[in-house]
């Protein structure tokens, strides 16, 4: 037997042992860590999901940053700045979690600005009024929380741990959105109308954030077997509707959906039809702001290239200086 | 906990003042004290407005966070100073921020200057942070306890701003040829507005040991600047100082646009609360 054959043989053994351990860990609801053996598909699916999530945080900064300079009170300005800054932080944890799977952040950023990677399509809608800032916090961050709380238990350790921190901050974000809407709903008739208009526009897109209906979501099954995802798109969407039905009463506003009802038989909240055609259009790049969001991200990245190069060159020169001195 | 370990935003006895606490103070500042608080509050507010633009546009995500944080600190300082000033005239921080006209603002021209590229923003930050650090380090001894308390909190935060701007000044000056060229250009565009920061004004004569005399900060500022520029192998820009006037309400052409954006929504719905 040649050496190569021995190596190949032991690799097969390692893979078999690795796969066995992986399957056991998943079955025990335990965690997979970066150095553990994992199936290539698991790595690929996670890298895609985590990087898309990171991109969503980063692109999602833009619609809200759009109102930082115009926030109508200094307190609101401070809160909004802190919120958008948190989102940059979330992007950072998530890129770091994705890096543990072997893809560097630069590569993920390149894919994003080359249009090869996706981000949550809700950020391709325009943020027209101040009330939209409230509706985004309440509905969009609310939907994100419903989606993300179960991800705190995702089988991949770095992802689950990043999500714990993300979820804590997201719950503040949702509260600030709710507070903005509450203030507007109790304000002047014009402010109240502004709030209702924003809820009308953001309701359906926020429901579509959970992804296509279960029968059209082929990747979900595998993701649930791997315990990355714990609940189906439709189940999470139904839970979200149930939460919003209660909260909207406190706001004294209405959800623009006459068909919301609780189904006693299934134990689920049901909602009216959603325009999945529009969802696909926006996802395919034909939303109102897709081009604008991509251009802004590309511009920031390209305009900043000389700064990143300078920091790297400086670090190299300093390292050389210390090496010489040593 | 030692001072070195203390968090910049940790609330400690003597500097626990939040804008909400200041609004509830029994004492009202004299008109001159309030005018002085406007100087500092307006500088912080306009700077925050400028820096806020960078969030989602910075060269690196870490800088979105850093510049956002600095803007957030400045908004906090602005809120405290403006709330205190407003106590003299029964006005809120928002009345002052959103419903004054341009000539009623007291910001210096430096903070009104455009962001430009990252180097120009860093040059402006370098000057502002070093100046504010000298200022707040002295204002903690003000005989006005509220100003002293606001300064005590602010100085810890501005210390980080100083570190951030110095670190970047060194990196840009000694990074690549391009970054060096841009840093030099940024400093050159910024330097005309340095002189106004240290120009005395009759108001400070009136205030005695309540305020910090701007001219008294110049030599320590110059020394701090020189240390950094020497390390970065940069020259002090050789450009004439610009005539200021911000403290008298005579502003650069930029302020009108900044205020138009800052105030648009609040003025569209006067009397509304948010």
Short mmCIF file of C-alpha atoms in Angstrom, two decimals, chain A:
data_model
loop_
_atom_site.label_atom_id
_atom_site.label_comp_id
_atom_site.label_asym_id
_atom_site.label_seq_id
_atom_site.Cartn_x
_atom_site.Cartn_y
_atom_site.Cartn_z
CA UNK A 1 0.00 0.00 0.00
CA UNK A 2 1.39 3.42 -0.93
CA UNK A 3 1.49 6.37 1.47
CA UNK A 4 -1.14 8.20 -0.58
CA UNK A 5 -3.49 5.29 -0.27
CA UNK A 6 -2.99 5.25 3.51
CA UNK A 7 -3.69 9.01 3.66
CA UNK A 8 -6.79 8.64 1.54
CA UNK A 9 -7.91 5.77 3.69
CA UNK A 10 -7.51 7.65 6.95
CA UNK A 11 -9.30 10.64 5.43
CA UNK A 12 -12.26 8.43 4.65
CA UNK A 13 -12.18 7.17 8.23
CA UNK A 14 -11.97 10.71 9.54
CA UNK A 15 -14.90 11.77 7.40
CA UNK A 16 -16.98 8.83 8.53
CA UNK A 17 -16.14 9.48 12.17
CA UNK A 18 -16.77 13.20 11.65
CA UNK A 19 -20.11 12.65 10.06
CA UNK A 20 -21.14 10.31 12.81
CA UNK A 21 -20.21 12.86 15.48
CA UNK A 22 -21.95 15.64 13.52
CA UNK A 23 -25.15 13.60 13.32
CA UNK A 24 -24.95 12.79 17.01
CA UNK A 25 -24.43 16.42 17.98
CA UNK A 26 -27.41 17.48 15.86
CA UNK A 27 -29.55 14.68 17.31
CA UNK A 28 -28.61 15.73 20.85
CA UNK A 29 -29.48 19.33 20.05
CA UNK A 30 -25.89 20.21 20.84
CA UNK A 31 -23.71 22.67 18.96
CA UNK A 32 -21.38 22.45 16.00
CA UNK A 33 -18.26 24.59 16.42
CA UNK A 34 -15.97 26.01 13.70
CA UNK A 35 -13.30 23.28 13.93
CA UNK A 36 -15.77 20.42 13.98
CA UNK A 37 -16.33 18.29 10.91
CA UNK A 38 -19.45 19.36 9.03
CA UNK A 39 -21.04 18.38 5.71
CA UNK A 40 -20.08 20.64 2.82
CA UNK A 41 -23.76 21.48 2.24
CA UNK A 42 -24.22 22.50 5.86
CA UNK A 43 -21.24 24.86 5.61
CA UNK A 44 -22.52 26.27 2.33
CA UNK A 45 -26.09 26.76 3.54
CA UNK A 46 -24.91 28.46 6.73
CA UNK A 47 -22.45 30.70 4.93
CA UNK A 48 -25.23 31.79 2.61
CA UNK A 49 -27.72 32.40 5.41
CA UNK A 50 -25.35 34.22 7.77
CA UNK A 51 -23.82 36.40 5.07
CA UNK A 52 -27.28 37.31 3.72
CA UNK A 53 -28.26 38.20 7.24
CA UNK A 54 -25.13 40.36 7.65
CA UNK A 55 -25.77 42.08 4.31
CA UNK A 56 -29.34 42.80 5.41
CA UNK A 57 -28.09 44.53 8.54
CA UNK A 58 -25.70 46.67 6.52
CA UNK A 59 -28.09 47.57 3.69
CA UNK A 60 -30.79 48.03 6.33
CA UNK A 61 -28.78 50.90 7.82
CA UNK A 62 -29.48 53.04 4.76
CA UNK A 63 -33.25 53.51 4.89
CA UNK A 64 -33.08 54.59 8.52
CA UNK A 65 -29.89 56.62 8.23
CA UNK A 66 -31.88 58.58 5.66
CA UNK A 67 -33.74 60.23 8.58
CA UNK A 68 -30.91 60.82 11.07
CA UNK A 69 -30.29 64.38 9.92
CA UNK A 70 -34.03 65.17 9.88
CA UNK A 71 -35.21 63.45 13.09
CA UNK A 72 -37.81 65.77 14.64
CA UNK A 73 -36.38 65.95 18.18
CA UNK A 74 -32.88 65.63 19.60
CA UNK A 75 -33.88 62.64 21.71
CA UNK A 76 -35.25 60.85 18.64
CA UNK A 77 -32.12 61.75 16.71
CA UNK A 78 -29.93 60.24 19.44
CA UNK A 79 -32.03 57.06 19.62
CA UNK A 80 -32.04 56.65 15.85
CA UNK A 81 -28.28 57.13 15.62
CA UNK A 82 -27.78 54.52 18.31
CA UNK A 83 -30.09 52.13 16.48
CA UNK A 84 -28.40 52.45 13.10
CA UNK A 85 -25.06 52.10 14.83
CA UNK A 86 -26.29 48.87 16.46
CA UNK A 87 -27.08 47.55 13.00
CA UNK A 88 -23.50 48.12 11.89
CA UNK A 89 -22.50 46.17 15.00
CA UNK A 90 -24.86 43.32 14.08
CA UNK A 91 -23.35 43.22 10.62
CA UNK A 92 -19.93 42.93 12.23
CA UNK A 93 -20.85 40.02 14.53
CA UNK A 94 -22.54 38.21 11.67
CA UNK A 95 -19.68 38.68 9.21
CA UNK A 96 -17.38 37.39 11.95
CA UNK A 97 -19.61 34.35 12.49
CA UNK A 98 -19.62 33.69 8.74
CA UNK A 99 -15.83 34.05 8.63
CA UNK A 100 -15.50 31.12 11.02
CA UNK A 101 -16.89 29.00 8.17
CA UNK A 102 -14.00 30.01 5.95
CA UNK A 103 -15.22 32.92 3.83
CA UNK A 104 -13.42 36.24 4.49
CA UNK A 105 -15.45 39.42 5.01
CA UNK A 106 -13.87 41.08 1.95
CA UNK A 107 -15.17 38.30 -0.24
CA UNK A 108 -18.68 38.61 1.18
CA UNK A 109 -18.60 42.38 0.66
CA UNK A 110 -17.39 41.93 -2.91
CA UNK A 111 -20.23 39.50 -3.60
CA UNK A 112 -22.71 42.00 -2.20
CA UNK A 113 -21.55 44.94 -4.28
CA UNK A 114 -21.21 42.76 -7.37
CA UNK A 115 -24.91 41.92 -6.96
CA UNK A 116 -24.16 38.23 -6.40
CA UNK A 117 -25.43 38.09 -2.83
CA UNK A 118 -28.90 38.77 -1.50
CA UNK A 119 -30.19 40.79 1.41
CA UNK A 120 -33.65 41.13 2.89
CA UNK A 121 -35.78 42.62 0.15
CA UNK A 122 -37.78 44.79 2.56
CA UNK A 123 -34.95 47.32 2.56
CA UNK A 124 -35.70 48.06 -1.08
CA UNK A 125 -38.81 50.00 -0.11
CA UNK A 126 -38.49 53.76 0.40
CA UNK A 127 -38.71 55.36 3.86
CA UNK A 128 -41.03 58.20 2.97
CA UNK A 129 -42.00 59.82 6.26
CA UNK A 130 -40.89 59.98 9.87
CA UNK A 131 -43.68 57.55 10.74
CA UNK A 132 -41.94 54.98 8.54
CA UNK A 133 -39.11 55.00 11.08
CA UNK A 134 -41.69 53.96 13.67
CA UNK A 135 -43.26 51.34 11.40
CA UNK A 136 -39.88 49.86 10.51
CA UNK A 137 -38.97 49.51 14.18
CA UNK A 138 -42.33 48.06 15.12
CA UNK A 139 -43.10 45.81 12.13
CA UNK A 140 -39.78 45.11 10.41
CA UNK A 141 -37.74 44.70 13.59
CA UNK A 142 -40.70 42.90 15.14
CA UNK A 143 -40.71 40.37 12.30
CA UNK A 144 -36.93 40.09 12.54
CA UNK A 145 -37.21 39.24 16.23
CA UNK A 146 -39.80 36.51 15.55
CA UNK A 147 -37.44 35.06 12.98
CA UNK A 148 -34.30 35.47 15.02
CA UNK A 149 -35.20 34.41 18.54
CA UNK A 150 -35.32 30.72 17.46
CA UNK A 151 -31.97 31.26 15.68
CA UNK A 152 -30.37 31.80 19.10
CA UNK A 153 -30.64 28.00 19.33
CA UNK A 154 -29.26 27.38 15.83
CA UNK A 155 -27.01 24.34 15.72
CA UNK A 156 -23.98 26.35 14.61
CA UNK A 157 -22.42 27.84 17.75
CA UNK A 158 -21.02 31.17 16.49
CA UNK A 159 -24.30 31.99 14.72
CA UNK A 160 -26.47 31.16 17.72
CA UNK A 161 -24.28 33.18 20.05
CA UNK A 162 -24.22 36.20 17.73
CA UNK A 163 -28.02 36.03 17.57
CA UNK A 164 -28.37 36.23 21.35
CA UNK A 165 -26.81 39.66 21.35
CA UNK A 166 -28.55 40.75 18.16
CA UNK A 167 -31.96 39.81 19.60
CA UNK A 168 -31.41 41.77 22.80
CA UNK A 169 -30.70 44.91 20.80
CA UNK A 170 -33.51 44.24 18.32
CA UNK A 171 -36.02 44.22 21.14
CA UNK A 172 -34.94 47.77 22.01
CA UNK A 173 -35.32 48.68 18.37
CA UNK A 174 -38.82 47.33 18.25
CA UNK A 175 -39.74 49.25 21.38
CA UNK A 176 -38.42 52.51 19.95
CA UNK A 177 -40.48 51.96 16.79
CA UNK A 178 -43.57 51.26 18.84
CA UNK A 179 -42.94 54.37 20.93
CA UNK A 180 -42.61 56.55 17.83
CA UNK A 181 -45.93 55.25 16.49
CA UNK A 182 -47.62 55.60 19.88
CA UNK A 183 -46.57 59.23 20.10
CA UNK A 184 -47.81 59.90 16.55
CA UNK A 185 -51.06 58.00 17.07
CA UNK A 186 -51.77 60.20 20.08
CA UNK A 187 -50.59 63.35 18.35
CA UNK A 188 -52.28 65.74 15.92
CA UNK A 189 -54.70 64.34 13.28
CA UNK A 190 -51.95 64.79 10.69
CA UNK A 191 -49.47 62.81 12.78
CA UNK A 192 -52.03 60.08 13.34
CA UNK A 193 -52.70 59.84 9.60
CA UNK A 194 -48.95 59.69 8.99
CA UNK A 195 -48.69 56.75 11.40
CA UNK A 196 -51.58 54.83 9.84
CA UNK A 197 -50.22 55.42 6.34
CA UNK A 198 -46.84 54.01 7.36
CA UNK A 199 -48.42 50.92 8.95
CA UNK A 200 -50.47 50.41 5.77
CA UNK A 201 -47.37 50.43 3.61
CA UNK A 202 -45.08 48.31 5.82
CA UNK A 203 -47.54 45.63 6.95
CA UNK A 204 -47.50 43.31 3.93
CA UNK A 205 -43.76 43.61 3.20
CA UNK A 206 -43.04 42.77 6.85
CA UNK A 207 -45.17 39.61 6.61
CA UNK A 208 -43.26 38.61 3.50
CA UNK A 209 -39.98 38.90 5.43
CA UNK A 210 -40.61 35.36 6.71
CA UNK A 211 -40.07 34.05 3.20
CA UNK A 212 -42.36 32.24 0.77
CA UNK A 213 -45.19 29.97 1.95
CA UNK A 214 -43.97 26.58 3.21
CA UNK A 215 -44.95 24.75 0.02
CA UNK A 216 -42.69 27.09 -2.01
CA UNK A 217 -39.73 27.00 0.35
CA UNK A 218 -37.59 24.03 -0.73
CA UNK A 219 -34.53 24.88 1.38
CA UNK A 220 -36.44 25.04 4.65
CA UNK A 221 -36.72 21.30 5.16
CA UNK A 222 -32.98 20.65 5.11
CA UNK A 223 -32.34 23.67 7.30
CA UNK A 224 -34.81 22.31 9.85
CA UNK A 225 -33.21 18.88 9.80
CA UNK A 226 -29.89 20.54 10.54
CA UNK A 227 -31.55 22.53 13.33
CA UNK A 228 -30.47 25.85 11.90
CA UNK A 229 -34.09 26.78 11.43
CA UNK A 230 -36.57 25.62 14.07
CA UNK A 231 -39.96 26.68 12.73
CA UNK A 232 -41.41 26.95 9.25
CA UNK A 233 -41.94 30.28 7.47
CA UNK A 234 -45.71 30.07 7.78
CA UNK A 235 -45.62 29.18 11.45
CA UNK A 236 -43.39 32.14 12.28
CA UNK A 237 -45.52 34.45 10.14
CA UNK A 238 -48.63 33.32 11.96
CA UNK A 239 -47.04 33.95 15.36
CA UNK A 240 -46.02 37.42 14.22
CA UNK A 241 -49.56 38.26 13.09
CA UNK A 242 -50.83 37.17 16.49
CA UNK A 243 -48.42 39.50 18.27
CA UNK A 244 -49.22 42.45 16.03
CA UNK A 245 -52.97 42.00 16.44
CA UNK A 246 -52.60 42.68 20.15
CA UNK A 247 -50.04 45.46 19.88
CA UNK A 248 -51.93 47.44 17.26
CA UNK A 249 -54.80 47.79 19.72
CA UNK A 250 -52.53 49.62 22.15
CA UNK A 251 -51.47 51.92 19.34
CA UNK A 252 -55.09 52.59 18.45
CA UNK A 253 -54.23 52.02 14.77
CA UNK A 254 -55.39 49.36 12.35
CA UNK A 255 -53.64 46.61 10.43
CA UNK A 256 -54.60 46.91 6.74
CA UNK A 257 -55.93 43.36 6.57
CA UNK A 258 -59.62 42.56 7.03
CA UNK A 259 -59.00 38.83 6.84
CA UNK A 260 -56.94 38.37 9.98
CA UNK A 261 -58.50 35.64 12.13
CA UNK A 262 -57.52 33.02 14.66
CA UNK A 263 -58.13 29.50 13.41
CA UNK A 264 -59.24 27.42 16.37
CA UNK A 265 -58.65 24.15 14.56
CA UNK A 266 -55.04 24.79 13.55
CA UNK A 267 -54.27 27.04 16.50
CA UNK A 268 -52.79 29.55 14.10
CA UNK A 269 -53.39 33.14 13.14
CA UNK A 270 -54.34 33.60 9.50
CA UNK A 271 -54.00 36.67 7.32
CA UNK A 272 -55.24 37.90 3.95
CA UNK A 273 -53.45 37.08 0.67
CA UNK A 274 -49.99 38.52 0.09
CA UNK A 275 -48.69 39.68 -3.26
CA UNK A 276 -45.92 37.13 -3.78
CA UNK A 277 -45.47 38.36 -7.29
CA UNK A 278 -44.34 41.72 -5.94
CA UNK A 279 -42.05 39.92 -3.50
CA UNK A 280 -40.38 38.09 -6.38
CA UNK A 281 -40.09 41.26 -8.40
CA UNK A 282 -38.37 43.12 -5.57
CA UNK A 283 -36.15 40.14 -4.87
CA UNK A 284 -35.19 40.06 -8.54
CA UNK A 285 -34.00 43.66 -8.30
CA UNK A 286 -37.07 45.53 -9.47
CA UNK A 287 -38.04 47.15 -6.15
CA UNK A 288 -38.24 50.93 -5.83
CA UNK A 289 -34.82 51.31 -4.17
CA UNK A 290 -32.70 48.29 -5.17
CA UNK A 291 -30.43 50.28 -7.47
CA UNK A 292 -30.11 53.13 -4.98
CA UNK A 293 -29.17 50.86 -2.05
CA UNK A 294 -26.56 49.00 -4.10
CA UNK A 295 -25.08 52.18 -5.47
CA UNK A 296 -24.71 53.66 -2.00
CA UNK A 297 -23.03 50.52 -0.64
CA UNK A 298 -20.70 50.36 -3.63
CA UNK A 299 -19.86 54.03 -3.35
CA UNK A 300 -19.03 53.80 0.36
CA UNK A 301 -16.86 50.76 -0.28
CA UNK A 302 -15.02 52.24 -3.25
CA UNK A 303 -14.62 55.70 -1.74
CA UNK A 304 -13.21 54.07 1.38
CA UNK A 305 -10.67 51.89 -0.42
CA UNK A 306 -7.82 54.38 0.00
CA UNK A 307 -8.52 54.60 3.76
CA UNK A 308 -8.38 50.82 4.20
CA UNK A 309 -5.20 50.70 2.11
CA UNK A 310 -3.66 53.42 4.27
CA UNK A 311 -4.50 51.59 7.49
CA UNK A 312 -3.00 48.36 6.13
CA UNK A 313 0.15 50.11 4.87
CA UNK A 314 0.60 51.86 8.21
CA UNK A 315 0.22 48.58 10.12
CA UNK A 316 2.83 46.96 7.87
CA UNK A 317 5.29 49.83 8.33
CA UNK A 318 4.82 49.73 12.11
CA UNK A 319 5.36 45.98 12.17
CA UNK A 320 8.54 46.37 10.13
CA UNK A 321 9.75 49.11 12.47
CA UNK A 322 9.23 46.92 15.56
CA UNK A 323 10.86 43.95 13.86
CA UNK A 324 13.90 46.07 13.08
CA UNK A 325 14.10 47.40 16.63
CA UNK A 326 13.84 43.89 18.10
#
